[in-house]
mmCIF file of C-alpha atoms in Angstrom:
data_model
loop_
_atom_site.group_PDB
_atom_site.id
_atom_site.type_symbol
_atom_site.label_atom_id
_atom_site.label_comp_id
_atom_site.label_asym_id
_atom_site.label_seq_id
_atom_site.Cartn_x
_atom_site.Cartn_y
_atom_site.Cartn_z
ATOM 1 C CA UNK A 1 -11.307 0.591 36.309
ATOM 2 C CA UNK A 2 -8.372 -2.189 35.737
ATOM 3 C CA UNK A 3 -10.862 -4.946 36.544
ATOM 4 C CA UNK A 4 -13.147 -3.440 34.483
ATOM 5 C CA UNK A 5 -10.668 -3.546 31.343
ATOM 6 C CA UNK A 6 -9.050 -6.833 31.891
ATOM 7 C CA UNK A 7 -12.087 -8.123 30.275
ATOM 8 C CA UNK A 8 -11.155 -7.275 27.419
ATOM 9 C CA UNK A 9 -7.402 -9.041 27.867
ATOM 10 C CA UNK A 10 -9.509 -12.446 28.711
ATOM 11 C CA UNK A 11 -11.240 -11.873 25.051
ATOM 12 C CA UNK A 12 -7.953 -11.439 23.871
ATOM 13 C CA UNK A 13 -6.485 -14.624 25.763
ATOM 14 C CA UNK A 14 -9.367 -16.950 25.346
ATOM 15 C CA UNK A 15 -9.542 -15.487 21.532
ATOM 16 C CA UNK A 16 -5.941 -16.665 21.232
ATOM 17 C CA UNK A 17 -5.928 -19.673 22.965
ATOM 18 C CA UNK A 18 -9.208 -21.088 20.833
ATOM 19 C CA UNK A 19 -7.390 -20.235 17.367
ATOM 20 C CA UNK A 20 -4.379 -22.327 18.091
ATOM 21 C CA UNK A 21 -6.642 -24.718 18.863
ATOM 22 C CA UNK A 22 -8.339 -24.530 15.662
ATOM 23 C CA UNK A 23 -5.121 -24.655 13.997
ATOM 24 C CA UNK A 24 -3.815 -27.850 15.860
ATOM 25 C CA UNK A 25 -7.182 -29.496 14.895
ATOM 26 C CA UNK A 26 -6.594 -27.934 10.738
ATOM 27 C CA UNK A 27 -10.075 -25.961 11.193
ATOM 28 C CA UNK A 28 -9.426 -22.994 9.246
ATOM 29 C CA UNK A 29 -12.735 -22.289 8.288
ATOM 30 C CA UNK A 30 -13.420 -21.956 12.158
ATOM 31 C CA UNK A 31 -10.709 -19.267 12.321
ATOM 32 C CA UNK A 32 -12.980 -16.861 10.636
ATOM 33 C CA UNK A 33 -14.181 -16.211 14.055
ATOM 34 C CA UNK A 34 -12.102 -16.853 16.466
ATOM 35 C CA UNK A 35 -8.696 -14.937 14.450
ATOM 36 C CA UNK A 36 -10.603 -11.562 14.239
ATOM 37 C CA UNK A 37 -11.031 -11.606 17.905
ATOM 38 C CA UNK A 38 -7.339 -12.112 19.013
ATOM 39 C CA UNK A 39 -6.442 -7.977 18.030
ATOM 40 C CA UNK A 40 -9.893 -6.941 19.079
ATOM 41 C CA UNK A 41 -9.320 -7.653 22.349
ATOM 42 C CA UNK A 42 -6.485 -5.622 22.573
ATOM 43 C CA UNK A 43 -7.914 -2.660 20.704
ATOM 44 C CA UNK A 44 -10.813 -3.145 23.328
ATOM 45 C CA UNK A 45 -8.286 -2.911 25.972
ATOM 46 C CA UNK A 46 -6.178 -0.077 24.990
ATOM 47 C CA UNK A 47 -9.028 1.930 23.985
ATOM 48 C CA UNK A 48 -10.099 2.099 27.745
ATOM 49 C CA UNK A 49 -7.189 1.916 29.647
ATOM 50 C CA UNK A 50 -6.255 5.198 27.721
ATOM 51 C CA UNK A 51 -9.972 6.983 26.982
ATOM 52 C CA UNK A 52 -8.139 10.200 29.470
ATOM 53 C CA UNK A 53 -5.417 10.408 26.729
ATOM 54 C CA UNK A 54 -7.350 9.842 23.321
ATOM 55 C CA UNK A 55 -6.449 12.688 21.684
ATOM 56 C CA UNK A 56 -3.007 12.306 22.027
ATOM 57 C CA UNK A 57 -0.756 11.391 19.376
ATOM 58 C CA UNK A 58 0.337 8.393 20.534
ATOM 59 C CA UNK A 59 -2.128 6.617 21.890
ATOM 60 C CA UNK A 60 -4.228 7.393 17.738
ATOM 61 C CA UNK A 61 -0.720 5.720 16.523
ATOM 62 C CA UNK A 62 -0.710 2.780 18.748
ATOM 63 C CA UNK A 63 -4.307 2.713 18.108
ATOM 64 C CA UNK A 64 -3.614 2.699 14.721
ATOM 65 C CA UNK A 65 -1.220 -0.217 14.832
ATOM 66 C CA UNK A 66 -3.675 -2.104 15.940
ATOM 67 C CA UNK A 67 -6.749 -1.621 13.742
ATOM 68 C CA UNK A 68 -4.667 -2.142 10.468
ATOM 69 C CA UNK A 69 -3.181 -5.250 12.518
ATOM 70 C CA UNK A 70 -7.187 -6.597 12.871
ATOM 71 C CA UNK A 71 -7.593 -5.568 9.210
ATOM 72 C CA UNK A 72 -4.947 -7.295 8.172
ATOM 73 C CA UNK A 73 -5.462 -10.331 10.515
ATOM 74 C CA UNK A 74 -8.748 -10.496 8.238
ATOM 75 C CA UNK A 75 -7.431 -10.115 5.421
ATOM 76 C CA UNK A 76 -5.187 -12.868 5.468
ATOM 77 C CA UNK A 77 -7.288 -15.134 6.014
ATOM 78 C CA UNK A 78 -8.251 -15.346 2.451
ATOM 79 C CA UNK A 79 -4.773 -16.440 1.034
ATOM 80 C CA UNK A 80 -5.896 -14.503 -2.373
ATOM 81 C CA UNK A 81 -5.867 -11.006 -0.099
ATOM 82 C CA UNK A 82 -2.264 -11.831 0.727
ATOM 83 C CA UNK A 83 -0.992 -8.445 -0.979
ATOM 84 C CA UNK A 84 -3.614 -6.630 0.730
ATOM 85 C CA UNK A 85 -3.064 -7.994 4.316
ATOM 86 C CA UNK A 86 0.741 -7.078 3.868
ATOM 87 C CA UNK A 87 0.243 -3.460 3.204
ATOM 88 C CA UNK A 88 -2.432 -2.861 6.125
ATOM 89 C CA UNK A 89 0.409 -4.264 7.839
ATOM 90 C CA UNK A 90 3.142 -1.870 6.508
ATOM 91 C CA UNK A 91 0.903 0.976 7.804
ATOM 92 C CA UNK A 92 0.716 -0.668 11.065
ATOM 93 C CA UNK A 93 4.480 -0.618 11.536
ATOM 94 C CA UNK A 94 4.442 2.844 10.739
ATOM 95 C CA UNK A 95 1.849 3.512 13.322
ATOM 96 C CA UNK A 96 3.933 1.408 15.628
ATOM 97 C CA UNK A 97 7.243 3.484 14.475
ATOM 98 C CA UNK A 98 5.295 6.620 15.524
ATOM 99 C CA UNK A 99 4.107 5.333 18.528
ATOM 100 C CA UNK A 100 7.384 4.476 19.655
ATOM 101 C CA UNK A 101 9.148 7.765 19.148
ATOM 102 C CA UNK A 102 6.833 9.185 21.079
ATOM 103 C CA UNK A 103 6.897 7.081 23.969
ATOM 104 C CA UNK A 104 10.162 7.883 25.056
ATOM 105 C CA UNK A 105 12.225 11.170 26.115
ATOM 106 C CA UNK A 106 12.897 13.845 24.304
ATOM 107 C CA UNK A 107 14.595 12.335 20.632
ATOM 108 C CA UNK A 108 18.104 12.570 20.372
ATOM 109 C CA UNK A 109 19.202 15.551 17.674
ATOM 110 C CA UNK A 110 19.684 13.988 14.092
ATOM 111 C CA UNK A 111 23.566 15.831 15.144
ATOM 112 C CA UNK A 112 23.942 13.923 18.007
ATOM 113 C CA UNK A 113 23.306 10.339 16.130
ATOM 114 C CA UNK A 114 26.187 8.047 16.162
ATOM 115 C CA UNK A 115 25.243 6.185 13.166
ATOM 116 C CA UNK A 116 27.567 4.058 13.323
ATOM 117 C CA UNK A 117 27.266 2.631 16.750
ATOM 118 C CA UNK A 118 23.573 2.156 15.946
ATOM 119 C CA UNK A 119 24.266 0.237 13.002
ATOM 120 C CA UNK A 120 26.136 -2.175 14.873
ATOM 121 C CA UNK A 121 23.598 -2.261 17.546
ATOM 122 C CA UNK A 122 20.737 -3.664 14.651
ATOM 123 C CA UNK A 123 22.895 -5.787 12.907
ATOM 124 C CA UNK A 124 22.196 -8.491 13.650
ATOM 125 C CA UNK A 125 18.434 -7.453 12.831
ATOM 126 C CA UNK A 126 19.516 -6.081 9.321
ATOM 127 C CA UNK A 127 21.454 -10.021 8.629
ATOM 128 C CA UNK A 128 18.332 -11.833 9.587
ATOM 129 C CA UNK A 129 16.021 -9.822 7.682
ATOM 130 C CA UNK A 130 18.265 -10.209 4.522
ATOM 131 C CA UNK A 131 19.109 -14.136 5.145
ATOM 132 C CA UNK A 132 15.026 -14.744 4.932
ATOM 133 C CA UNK A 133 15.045 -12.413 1.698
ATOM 134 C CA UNK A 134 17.706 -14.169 0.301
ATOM 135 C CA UNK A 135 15.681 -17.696 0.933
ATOM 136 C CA UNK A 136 12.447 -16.252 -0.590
ATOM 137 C CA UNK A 137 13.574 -14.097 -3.375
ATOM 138 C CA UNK A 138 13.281 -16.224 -6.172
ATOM 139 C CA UNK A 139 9.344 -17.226 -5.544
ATOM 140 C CA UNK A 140 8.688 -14.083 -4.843
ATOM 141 C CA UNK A 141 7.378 -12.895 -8.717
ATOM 142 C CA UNK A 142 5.502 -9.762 -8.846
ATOM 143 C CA UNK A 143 5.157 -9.311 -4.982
ATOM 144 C CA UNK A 144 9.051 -8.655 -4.947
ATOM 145 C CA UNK A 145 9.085 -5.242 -4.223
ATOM 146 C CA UNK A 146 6.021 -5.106 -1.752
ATOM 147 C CA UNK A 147 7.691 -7.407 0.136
ATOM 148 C CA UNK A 148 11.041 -5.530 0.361
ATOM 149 C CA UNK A 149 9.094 -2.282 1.421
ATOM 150 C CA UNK A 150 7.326 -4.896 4.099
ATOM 151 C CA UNK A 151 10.892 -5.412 5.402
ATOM 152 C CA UNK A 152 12.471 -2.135 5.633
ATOM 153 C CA UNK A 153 9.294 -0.779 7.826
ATOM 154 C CA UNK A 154 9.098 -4.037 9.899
ATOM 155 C CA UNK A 155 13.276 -3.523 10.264
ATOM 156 C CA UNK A 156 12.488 -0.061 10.789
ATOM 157 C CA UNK A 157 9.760 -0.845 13.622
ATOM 158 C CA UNK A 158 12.423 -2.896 15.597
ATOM 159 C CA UNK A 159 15.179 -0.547 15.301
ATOM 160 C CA UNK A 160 13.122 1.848 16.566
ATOM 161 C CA UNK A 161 12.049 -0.113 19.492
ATOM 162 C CA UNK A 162 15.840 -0.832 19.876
ATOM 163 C CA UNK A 163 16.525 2.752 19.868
ATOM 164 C CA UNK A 164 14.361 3.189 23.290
ATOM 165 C CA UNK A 165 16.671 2.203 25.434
ATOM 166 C CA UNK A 166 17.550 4.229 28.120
ATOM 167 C CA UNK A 167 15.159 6.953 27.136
ATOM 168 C CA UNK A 168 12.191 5.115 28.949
ATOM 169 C CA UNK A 169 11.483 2.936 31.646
ATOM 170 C CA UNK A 170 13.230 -0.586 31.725
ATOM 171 C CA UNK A 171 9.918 -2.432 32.112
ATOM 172 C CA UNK A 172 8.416 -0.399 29.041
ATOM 173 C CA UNK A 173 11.581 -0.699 26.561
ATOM 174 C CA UNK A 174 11.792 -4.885 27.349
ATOM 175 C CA UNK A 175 8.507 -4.798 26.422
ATOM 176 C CA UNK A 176 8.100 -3.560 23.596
ATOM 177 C CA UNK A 177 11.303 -4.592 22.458
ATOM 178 C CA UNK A 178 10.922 -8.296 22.490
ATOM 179 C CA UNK A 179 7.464 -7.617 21.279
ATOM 180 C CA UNK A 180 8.676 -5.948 18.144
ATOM 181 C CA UNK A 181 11.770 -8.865 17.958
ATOM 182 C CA UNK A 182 8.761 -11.921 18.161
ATOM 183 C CA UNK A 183 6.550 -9.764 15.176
ATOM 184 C CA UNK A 184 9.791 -10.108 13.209
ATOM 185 C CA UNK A 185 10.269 -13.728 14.107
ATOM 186 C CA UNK A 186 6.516 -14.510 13.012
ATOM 187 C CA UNK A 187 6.421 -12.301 9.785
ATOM 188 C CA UNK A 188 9.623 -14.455 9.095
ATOM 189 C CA UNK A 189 7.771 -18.129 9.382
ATOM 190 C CA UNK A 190 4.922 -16.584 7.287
ATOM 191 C CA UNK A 191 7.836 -15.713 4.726
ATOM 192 C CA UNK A 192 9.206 -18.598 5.117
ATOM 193 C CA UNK A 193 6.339 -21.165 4.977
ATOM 194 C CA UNK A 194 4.593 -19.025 1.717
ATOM 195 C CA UNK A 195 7.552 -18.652 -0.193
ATOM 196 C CA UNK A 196 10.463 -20.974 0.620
ATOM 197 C CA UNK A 197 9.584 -24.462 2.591
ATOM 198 C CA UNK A 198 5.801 -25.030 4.048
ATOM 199 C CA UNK A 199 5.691 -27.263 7.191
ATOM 200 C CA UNK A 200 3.176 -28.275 9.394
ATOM 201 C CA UNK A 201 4.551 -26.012 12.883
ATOM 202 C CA UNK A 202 4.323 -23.237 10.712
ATOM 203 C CA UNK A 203 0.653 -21.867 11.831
ATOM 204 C CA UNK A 204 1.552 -22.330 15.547
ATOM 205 C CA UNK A 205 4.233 -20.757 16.052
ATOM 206 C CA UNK A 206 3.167 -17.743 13.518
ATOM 207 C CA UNK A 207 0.101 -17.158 15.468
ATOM 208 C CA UNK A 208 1.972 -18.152 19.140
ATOM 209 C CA UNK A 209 5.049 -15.173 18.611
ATOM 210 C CA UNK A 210 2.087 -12.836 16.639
ATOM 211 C CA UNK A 211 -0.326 -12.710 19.636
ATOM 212 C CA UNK A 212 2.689 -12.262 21.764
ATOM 213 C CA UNK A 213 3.809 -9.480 20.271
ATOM 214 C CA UNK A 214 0.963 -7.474 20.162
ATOM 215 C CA UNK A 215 0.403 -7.903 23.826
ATOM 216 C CA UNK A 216 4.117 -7.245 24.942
ATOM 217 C CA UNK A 217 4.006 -4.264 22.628
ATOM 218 C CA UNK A 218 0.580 -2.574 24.401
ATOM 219 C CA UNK A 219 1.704 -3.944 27.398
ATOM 220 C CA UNK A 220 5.067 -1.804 27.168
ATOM 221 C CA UNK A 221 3.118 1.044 26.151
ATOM 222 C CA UNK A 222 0.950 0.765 29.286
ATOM 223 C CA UNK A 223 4.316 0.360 31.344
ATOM 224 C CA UNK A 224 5.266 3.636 29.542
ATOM 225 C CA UNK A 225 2.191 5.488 30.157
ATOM 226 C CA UNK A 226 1.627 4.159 33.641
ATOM 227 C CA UNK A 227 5.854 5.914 34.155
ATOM 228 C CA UNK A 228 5.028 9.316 33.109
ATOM 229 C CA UNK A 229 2.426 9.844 35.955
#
């Protein structure tokens, strides 16, 4: 069954590999086809490896994540679809915020919180999301508040992450961790090359941390899953 589904990481792979590629080269009207692929192969993947499980809760959220990921991958690539390709995003970090509460123990009682320790902890997550608003705010115009909901979920999604540790596997909270810390890196070069200071790197290392992500996060998900038996 596992060499049956890796197929669907090569798609995922070669899918990535061939839109950098077409971004080195300044092809964009190639990446109508190869971009769409990148998060299909992953949806392909994680479909498969968890068809025993589909009804459960979180493999539809993780799931989730990543079909409003594709649709948003999609939509961006029409730059006039920006606003639309940011909210099928916000619903995929919610997905994702699901997905990881449930993929760990038991949650902690909202009376057993120590708020402040855990505000500490995602500091310095809360200081770099607010140093890239405060470089973008003023050419942001109308899309001002969209974009501060987009942060607080995509904060959200990596404090959440955060928050897994110790209450899974080591292998599955690294994961998904640094997967969720790299989204936040790339949603930051798209923030900062579309509303502060374009340069050239920009689509690289977007796409390069995005792809990343995704896989570290189903990846850490697998880990999780493959724990619990």
């Amino acid at each position: 069954m596992r060499d049956k589904n890796i197929i669907w990481l090569y798609l995922f792979l070669g899918a990535t590999l061939v839109d950098l590629a077409f971004l080195i080269e300044g092809n964009q009207a190639s990446r109508f086809f190869s971009k769409p692929l990148i998060i299909l192969g992953l949806i392909g993947y994680f479909f498969f490896i968890t068809r025993p499980i589909a009804s459960t809760l979180l493999t539809k959220s993780v799931l989730g994540a990543l079909i409003f990921s594709w649709i948003g991958d999609v939509l961006l690539l029409w730059p006039n679809l920006f606003v639309y390709g940011l909210g099928s995003f916000f619903l995929a970090h919610v997905c994702y915020i699901i997905g990881f509460k449930l993929a760990q123990k038991q949650a902690t009682r909202i009376d057993q919180v120590n708020f402040v320790r855990s505000f500490f902890f995602n500091l310095p997550v809360y200081l770099a999301a607010a140093f890239i608003f405060y470089l973008i705010n003023p050419n942001l115009g109308i899309l001002k508040i969209p974009v501060i909901g987009y942060i607080l979920v995509i904060v959200s999604m990596v404090a959440t992450a955060r928050d897994r540790y110790n209450k899974c596997i080591p292998a599955s909270f690294w994961q998904v961790f640094v997967g969720s810390i790299l989204f936040l890196i790339s949603d930051g070069i798209i923030a900062v090359d579309k509303f502060y200071l374009s340069f050239p790197e920009a689509g690289i290392l977007i796409m390069g941390t995005y792809a990343t992500a995704q896989l570290l996060i189903v990846m850490g998900i697998r880990s999780y899953l493959i724990g619990e038996k």
